[in-house]
Amino acid sequence: MRDKNILKFQVFYFVLLGAVGCFTPYINVYLENSIGLNGSQIGLITAISLMIGVCVIPIWGVIGDKTRKYNLMLLISLASSIVVLYFYSKQTVYLGCIIFALLLEVARLGTMPMADTISMNYTKKIGGNYGSIRGMGSLGYMLGSMAVGFLADLYGLDGPLFTSYILLLGIGIMICLSFPKASEEEEKEKPQKENFKALLKNKNFIFILLLVMLTQIVVDSSGAFAGNHLITTLKGNNSLISWLTFIQVLPEFLFLMVASQVIRKMGYKKFYLFATILTAIRLYTYAFIPNSYAFLAISFVHCFGVACSTVASLAYIQDSVNPAVFGTAVTLLNASMSIAKAIYGYIFGSVYQYFGSFNIFLISAIIVTIAVVMILYTKRFDEADAKLLGTD
């Protein structure tokens, strides 16, 4: 019999990432075309908001681990995001966009870490498949992004962008209220103080943070300019963003359903190496082939990188850190991702303004190539693979 709570998590992730899909692929296009900002201004907004956010995001994890009230923290993050989004939608000047982009990051950066902590803890407890939950989120992201893209072609981007995000987060709050509650024993369990310090000294944990920043975050950060590339550089229309999302996320949805099984068969190192090589090929294609159809076609390999940065990375971290600080580890993962996004976002914004979008993807391809070499020669996966493949 199917677990009802797993179904709740699947619907929640479908709605939550559907909301993100309605917003993230289009916000830079909105800032450029509706507000009139240039590449450097967009990059600076991204950098400032993420850098401030990264100072706040570990607090979500520390409070969550100390109180064990992850559900309450998730509700606070969702509700505050809705309030900030409303005021962000009213901004018409550069300074206002900076302020509310910053506040939005502070609010929403607690959402995914809290949701991942709750769902990962629950699936581990019952032996469930986190990949199936995350896969439904990918499906929601795809459908939300496609819907906004087609609506933007009909009615313009200004209306659907913020409205859809706010409405879907409101639905997410209602679903979150029905999540399973932690037992009294789990809520009373307190992490030891030295565990947080040990987390920062955990070489396996630091290694996976660095790897994610050199791979999927590079793709996500350069991908933030995919809409600008397709519409401004390649002279396409808004629906191309919707088709890009479809080609990226449908395979992502399908693959995440079986990603855990594939990783268990291949091992962490082989899977990361396979996915990262494909990612490098994808970015070199973006950089050197000025054709929107080629851009769309190669984007299907996106699913392997997402599996690395979600299912594989979270599983590897859960196996590598003290369970008492797993929530903190997840928020630190997200904080590290935010630091990388801030750096890449500012750099790529400047590159876009002065050198064009093709060079964004070339720089990204070079960074990912460095990650391929790092994976090829590392021994960090050896112990985890020995346990995973049963060869220890």
Short mmCIF file of N, CA and C in Angstrom, two decimals, residues 57-173:
data_model
loop_
_atom_site.label_atom_id
_atom_site.label_comp_id
_atom_site.label_asym_id
_atom_site.label_seq_id
_atom_site.Cartn_x
_atom_site.Cartn_y
_atom_site.Cartn_z
N ILE A 57 21.17 31.75 5.78
CA ILE A 57 20.68 30.38 5.58
C ILE A 57 21.17 29.38 6.61
N PRO A 58 22.42 29.45 7.12
CA PRO A 58 22.81 28.47 8.14
C PRO A 58 21.95 28.56 9.40
N ILE A 59 21.39 29.76 9.65
CA ILE A 59 20.55 29.93 10.83
C ILE A 59 19.32 29.03 10.75
N TRP A 60 18.78 28.87 9.53
CA TRP A 60 17.63 27.97 9.36
C TRP A 60 17.97 26.57 9.85
N GLY A 61 19.13 26.06 9.44
CA GLY A 61 19.52 24.72 9.82
C GLY A 61 19.85 24.58 11.30
N VAL A 62 20.56 25.56 11.85
CA VAL A 62 20.93 25.50 13.27
C VAL A 62 19.69 25.52 14.15
N ILE A 63 18.76 26.43 13.86
CA ILE A 63 17.52 26.50 14.65
C ILE A 63 16.72 25.22 14.47
N GLY A 64 16.64 24.73 13.24
CA GLY A 64 15.90 23.49 12.98
C GLY A 64 16.48 22.32 13.76
N ASP A 65 17.82 22.17 13.73
CA ASP A 65 18.44 21.05 14.44
C ASP A 65 18.32 21.19 15.95
N LYS A 66 18.35 22.43 16.46
CA LYS A 66 18.25 22.63 17.91
C LYS A 66 16.83 22.41 18.42
N THR A 67 15.84 22.84 17.64
CA THR A 67 14.44 22.74 18.09
C THR A 67 13.74 21.50 17.57
N ARG A 68 14.26 20.93 16.47
CA ARG A 68 13.62 19.81 15.76
C ARG A 68 12.24 20.19 15.22
N LYS A 69 11.96 21.47 15.11
CA LYS A 69 10.67 21.94 14.58
C LYS A 69 10.84 22.33 13.10
N TYR A 70 11.22 21.36 12.29
CA TYR A 70 11.46 21.62 10.87
C TYR A 70 10.18 22.04 10.15
N ASN A 71 9.05 21.46 10.54
CA ASN A 71 7.78 21.81 9.89
C ASN A 71 7.44 23.29 10.11
N LEU A 72 7.62 23.76 11.34
CA LEU A 72 7.33 25.16 11.65
C LEU A 72 8.27 26.08 10.88
N MET A 73 9.54 25.72 10.81
CA MET A 73 10.50 26.54 10.06
C MET A 73 10.13 26.61 8.58
N LEU A 74 9.64 25.50 8.05
CA LEU A 74 9.22 25.47 6.65
C LEU A 74 8.03 26.40 6.43
N LEU A 75 7.07 26.38 7.34
CA LEU A 75 5.90 27.27 7.23
C LEU A 75 6.32 28.74 7.28
N ILE A 76 7.24 29.07 8.17
CA ILE A 76 7.70 30.45 8.28
C ILE A 76 8.37 30.89 6.98
N SER A 77 9.18 30.02 6.40
CA SER A 77 9.86 30.35 5.15
C SER A 77 8.87 30.59 4.02
N LEU A 78 7.88 29.72 3.90
CA LEU A 78 6.88 29.87 2.84
C LEU A 78 6.06 31.15 3.00
N ALA A 79 5.59 31.41 4.23
CA ALA A 79 4.74 32.58 4.47
C ALA A 79 5.50 33.88 4.23
N SER A 80 6.74 33.96 4.71
CA SER A 80 7.52 35.18 4.52
C SER A 80 7.86 35.40 3.05
N SER A 81 8.05 34.32 2.30
CA SER A 81 8.32 34.45 0.87
C SER A 81 7.14 35.08 0.14
N ILE A 82 5.93 34.70 0.52
CA ILE A 82 4.73 35.26 -0.11
C ILE A 82 4.65 36.76 0.13
N VAL A 83 4.91 37.19 1.37
CA VAL A 83 4.85 38.62 1.70
C VAL A 83 5.87 39.41 0.89
N VAL A 84 7.10 38.89 0.82
CA VAL A 84 8.16 39.60 0.10
C VAL A 84 7.86 39.65 -1.40
N LEU A 85 7.35 38.55 -1.95
CA LEU A 85 7.04 38.52 -3.38
C LEU A 85 6.01 39.58 -3.76
N TYR A 86 5.03 39.79 -2.90
CA TYR A 86 4.01 40.80 -3.18
C TYR A 86 4.65 42.17 -3.35
N PHE A 87 5.53 42.54 -2.43
CA PHE A 87 6.15 43.86 -2.50
C PHE A 87 7.20 43.93 -3.62
N TYR A 88 7.86 42.82 -3.90
CA TYR A 88 8.82 42.77 -5.01
C TYR A 88 8.11 43.07 -6.33
N SER A 89 6.90 42.57 -6.48
CA SER A 89 6.15 42.76 -7.73
C SER A 89 5.78 44.23 -7.97
N LYS A 90 5.84 45.05 -6.92
CA LYS A 90 5.47 46.47 -7.03
C LYS A 90 6.66 47.38 -7.35
N GLN A 91 7.84 46.82 -7.40
CA GLN A 91 9.04 47.65 -7.59
C GLN A 91 9.21 48.04 -9.05
N THR A 92 9.65 49.28 -9.26
CA THR A 92 9.87 49.79 -10.62
C THR A 92 11.26 50.41 -10.80
N VAL A 93 12.03 50.46 -9.71
CA VAL A 93 13.36 51.07 -9.79
C VAL A 93 14.42 50.07 -9.33
N TYR A 94 15.64 50.34 -9.70
CA TYR A 94 16.76 49.43 -9.45
C TYR A 94 16.95 49.14 -7.96
N LEU A 95 16.96 50.19 -7.13
CA LEU A 95 17.19 50.01 -5.71
C LEU A 95 16.11 49.13 -5.07
N GLY A 96 14.86 49.36 -5.45
CA GLY A 96 13.78 48.55 -4.91
C GLY A 96 13.92 47.09 -5.29
N CYS A 97 14.36 46.83 -6.52
CA CYS A 97 14.56 45.45 -6.96
C CYS A 97 15.66 44.78 -6.16
N ILE A 98 16.73 45.52 -5.87
CA ILE A 98 17.83 44.96 -5.07
C ILE A 98 17.34 44.58 -3.68
N ILE A 99 16.61 45.50 -3.03
CA ILE A 99 16.16 45.29 -1.65
C ILE A 99 15.26 44.06 -1.55
N PHE A 100 14.28 43.96 -2.46
CA PHE A 100 13.32 42.87 -2.32
C PHE A 100 13.83 41.55 -2.90
N ALA A 101 14.77 41.61 -3.83
CA ALA A 101 15.45 40.38 -4.25
C ALA A 101 16.26 39.81 -3.08
N LEU A 102 16.89 40.72 -2.32
CA LEU A 102 17.64 40.32 -1.14
C LEU A 102 16.72 39.67 -0.10
N LEU A 103 15.62 40.33 0.20
CA LEU A 103 14.69 39.80 1.20
C LEU A 103 14.07 38.48 0.75
N LEU A 104 13.84 38.35 -0.55
CA LEU A 104 13.28 37.10 -1.06
C LEU A 104 14.24 35.94 -0.84
N GLU A 105 15.53 36.17 -1.08
CA GLU A 105 16.51 35.11 -0.86
C GLU A 105 16.56 34.72 0.61
N VAL A 106 16.55 35.71 1.50
CA VAL A 106 16.57 35.41 2.93
C VAL A 106 15.38 34.55 3.32
N ALA A 107 14.21 34.86 2.77
CA ALA A 107 13.00 34.12 3.12
C ALA A 107 12.96 32.73 2.50
N ARG A 108 13.22 32.67 1.19
CA ARG A 108 12.99 31.39 0.51
C ARG A 108 14.14 30.40 0.63
N LEU A 109 15.32 30.87 1.06
CA LEU A 109 16.45 29.95 1.19
C LEU A 109 16.24 28.93 2.31
N GLY A 110 15.28 29.18 3.18
CA GLY A 110 14.98 28.19 4.20
C GLY A 110 14.03 27.10 3.74
N THR A 111 13.38 27.30 2.60
CA THR A 111 12.32 26.38 2.18
C THR A 111 12.86 25.01 1.79
N MET A 112 13.75 24.96 0.80
CA MET A 112 14.24 23.67 0.33
C MET A 112 15.05 22.91 1.37
N PRO A 113 15.95 23.56 2.15
CA PRO A 113 16.66 22.80 3.18
C PRO A 113 15.72 22.16 4.21
N MET A 114 14.71 22.91 4.65
CA MET A 114 13.77 22.36 5.61
C MET A 114 12.95 21.22 4.99
N ALA A 115 12.49 21.43 3.76
CA ALA A 115 11.72 20.39 3.08
C ALA A 115 12.56 19.14 2.84
N ASP A 116 13.82 19.34 2.42
CA ASP A 116 14.71 18.19 2.19
C ASP A 116 15.01 17.45 3.49
N THR A 117 15.22 18.20 4.57
CA THR A 117 15.49 17.56 5.86
C THR A 117 14.32 16.72 6.31
N ILE A 118 13.11 17.27 6.20
CA ILE A 118 11.90 16.55 6.61
C ILE A 118 11.72 15.30 5.76
N SER A 119 11.80 15.46 4.44
CA SER A 119 11.53 14.32 3.55
C SER A 119 12.63 13.27 3.59
N MET A 120 13.91 13.69 3.68
CA MET A 120 15.01 12.73 3.77
C MET A 120 14.95 11.94 5.08
N ASN A 121 14.65 12.62 6.18
CA ASN A 121 14.52 11.91 7.45
C ASN A 121 13.37 10.91 7.42
N TYR A 122 12.27 11.31 6.80
CA TYR A 122 11.11 10.42 6.75
C TYR A 122 11.37 9.21 5.85
N THR A 123 11.95 9.46 4.66
CA THR A 123 12.20 8.34 3.75
C THR A 123 13.23 7.37 4.32
N LYS A 124 14.22 7.90 5.04
CA LYS A 124 15.19 7.01 5.68
C LYS A 124 14.53 6.17 6.76
N LYS A 125 13.60 6.78 7.47
CA LYS A 125 12.90 6.09 8.56
C LYS A 125 12.06 4.94 8.05
N ILE A 126 11.40 5.10 6.90
CA ILE A 126 10.51 4.06 6.38
C ILE A 126 11.11 3.30 5.20
N GLY A 127 12.35 3.67 4.80
CA GLY A 127 12.96 3.02 3.65
C GLY A 127 12.35 3.47 2.33
N GLY A 128 11.90 4.73 2.27
CA GLY A 128 11.26 5.26 1.06
C GLY A 128 12.25 5.78 0.05
N ASN A 129 11.74 6.21 -1.10
CA ASN A 129 12.56 6.67 -2.22
C ASN A 129 12.47 8.19 -2.35
N TYR A 130 13.50 8.89 -1.87
CA TYR A 130 13.51 10.35 -1.98
C TYR A 130 13.49 10.81 -3.43
N GLY A 131 14.11 10.03 -4.31
CA GLY A 131 14.16 10.39 -5.72
C GLY A 131 12.78 10.56 -6.33
N SER A 132 11.82 9.73 -5.90
CA SER A 132 10.46 9.85 -6.44
C SER A 132 9.80 11.14 -6.00
N ILE A 133 10.15 11.60 -4.79
CA ILE A 133 9.62 12.87 -4.28
C ILE A 133 10.22 14.03 -5.08
N ARG A 134 11.54 14.00 -5.22
CA ARG A 134 12.23 15.07 -5.95
C ARG A 134 11.85 15.06 -7.43
N GLY A 135 11.55 13.87 -7.96
CA GLY A 135 11.12 13.77 -9.35
C GLY A 135 9.80 14.49 -9.60
N MET A 136 8.87 14.38 -8.65
CA MET A 136 7.60 15.09 -8.79
C MET A 136 7.83 16.60 -8.74
N GLY A 137 8.83 17.03 -7.98
CA GLY A 137 9.18 18.44 -7.98
C GLY A 137 9.65 18.90 -9.35
N SER A 138 10.43 18.06 -10.01
CA SER A 138 10.91 18.39 -11.35
C SER A 138 9.76 18.50 -12.34
N LEU A 139 8.79 17.60 -12.21
CA LEU A 139 7.62 17.67 -13.08
C LEU A 139 6.86 18.97 -12.85
N GLY A 140 6.70 19.36 -11.59
CA GLY A 140 6.04 20.62 -11.29
C GLY A 140 6.79 21.81 -11.84
N TYR A 141 8.12 21.77 -11.74
CA TYR A 141 8.95 22.85 -12.29
C TYR A 141 8.73 22.99 -13.79
N MET A 142 8.72 21.86 -14.48
CA MET A 142 8.53 21.88 -15.93
C MET A 142 7.18 22.48 -16.32
N LEU A 143 6.12 21.99 -15.68
CA LEU A 143 4.78 22.45 -16.04
C LEU A 143 4.57 23.92 -15.67
N GLY A 144 5.09 24.32 -14.51
CA GLY A 144 4.96 25.71 -14.10
C GLY A 144 5.68 26.65 -15.04
N SER A 145 6.89 26.27 -15.42
CA SER A 145 7.68 27.12 -16.32
C SER A 145 7.05 27.20 -17.70
N MET A 146 6.57 26.08 -18.22
CA MET A 146 5.95 26.09 -19.54
C MET A 146 4.68 26.94 -19.54
N ALA A 147 3.90 26.82 -18.47
CA ALA A 147 2.65 27.58 -18.39
C ALA A 147 2.92 29.08 -18.42
N VAL A 148 3.90 29.53 -17.65
CA VAL A 148 4.21 30.96 -17.62
C VAL A 148 4.76 31.42 -18.96
N GLY A 149 5.57 30.58 -19.60
CA GLY A 149 6.12 30.95 -20.90
C GLY A 149 5.04 31.19 -21.94
N PHE A 150 4.09 30.28 -22.01
CA PHE A 150 3.00 30.44 -22.98
C PHE A 150 2.08 31.60 -22.61
N LEU A 151 1.84 31.78 -21.31
CA LEU A 151 1.03 32.93 -20.88
C LEU A 151 1.73 34.25 -21.20
N ALA A 152 3.07 34.25 -21.06
CA ALA A 152 3.83 35.47 -21.35
C ALA A 152 3.73 35.84 -22.82
N ASP A 153 3.71 34.86 -23.71
CA ASP A 153 3.56 35.15 -25.13
C ASP A 153 2.19 35.76 -25.44
N LEU A 154 1.19 35.36 -24.65
CA LEU A 154 -0.18 35.86 -24.89
C LEU A 154 -0.45 37.18 -24.20
N TYR A 155 -0.01 37.31 -22.94
CA TYR A 155 -0.42 38.45 -22.13
C TYR A 155 0.75 39.28 -21.59
N GLY A 156 1.98 38.89 -21.89
CA GLY A 156 3.12 39.57 -21.33
C GLY A 156 3.61 38.88 -20.06
N LEU A 157 4.82 39.17 -19.66
CA LEU A 157 5.44 38.47 -18.53
C LEU A 157 5.07 39.06 -17.18
N ASP A 158 4.76 40.34 -17.13
CA ASP A 158 4.57 41.02 -15.84
C ASP A 158 3.49 40.38 -14.97
N GLY A 159 2.35 40.04 -15.56
CA GLY A 159 1.24 39.51 -14.77
C GLY A 159 1.49 38.12 -14.20
N PRO A 160 1.80 37.12 -15.04
CA PRO A 160 1.92 35.75 -14.54
C PRO A 160 3.11 35.51 -13.61
N LEU A 161 4.16 36.29 -13.74
CA LEU A 161 5.42 35.99 -13.06
C LEU A 161 5.26 35.89 -11.54
N PHE A 162 4.77 36.94 -10.91
CA PHE A 162 4.66 36.96 -9.45
C PHE A 162 3.38 36.30 -8.96
N THR A 163 2.30 36.46 -9.70
CA THR A 163 1.00 35.92 -9.27
C THR A 163 1.05 34.40 -9.12
N SER A 164 1.62 33.73 -10.12
CA SER A 164 1.68 32.27 -10.08
C SER A 164 2.54 31.78 -8.93
N TYR A 165 3.64 32.47 -8.69
CA TYR A 165 4.54 32.08 -7.59
C TYR A 165 3.83 32.19 -6.25
N ILE A 166 3.15 33.30 -6.03
CA ILE A 166 2.46 33.54 -4.76
C ILE A 166 1.34 32.51 -4.54
N LEU A 167 0.54 32.26 -5.56
CA LEU A 167 -0.57 31.32 -5.42
C LEU A 167 -0.09 29.91 -5.11
N LEU A 168 0.95 29.46 -5.79
CA LEU A 168 1.45 28.11 -5.56
C LEU A 168 2.10 27.96 -4.19
N LEU A 169 2.78 28.99 -3.72
CA LEU A 169 3.33 28.92 -2.36
C LEU A 169 2.22 28.85 -1.32
N GLY A 170 1.11 29.53 -1.59
CA GLY A 170 -0.04 29.45 -0.68
C GLY A 170 -0.58 28.04 -0.61
N ILE A 171 -0.66 27.35 -1.75
CA ILE A 171 -1.09 25.95 -1.76
C ILE A 171 -0.09 25.09 -0.99
N GLY A 172 1.21 25.40 -1.17
CA GLY A 172 2.24 24.66 -0.46
C GLY A 172 2.09 24.75 1.05
N ILE A 173 1.69 25.91 1.55
CA ILE A 173 1.47 26.08 2.99
C ILE A 173 0.38 25.14 3.48
#
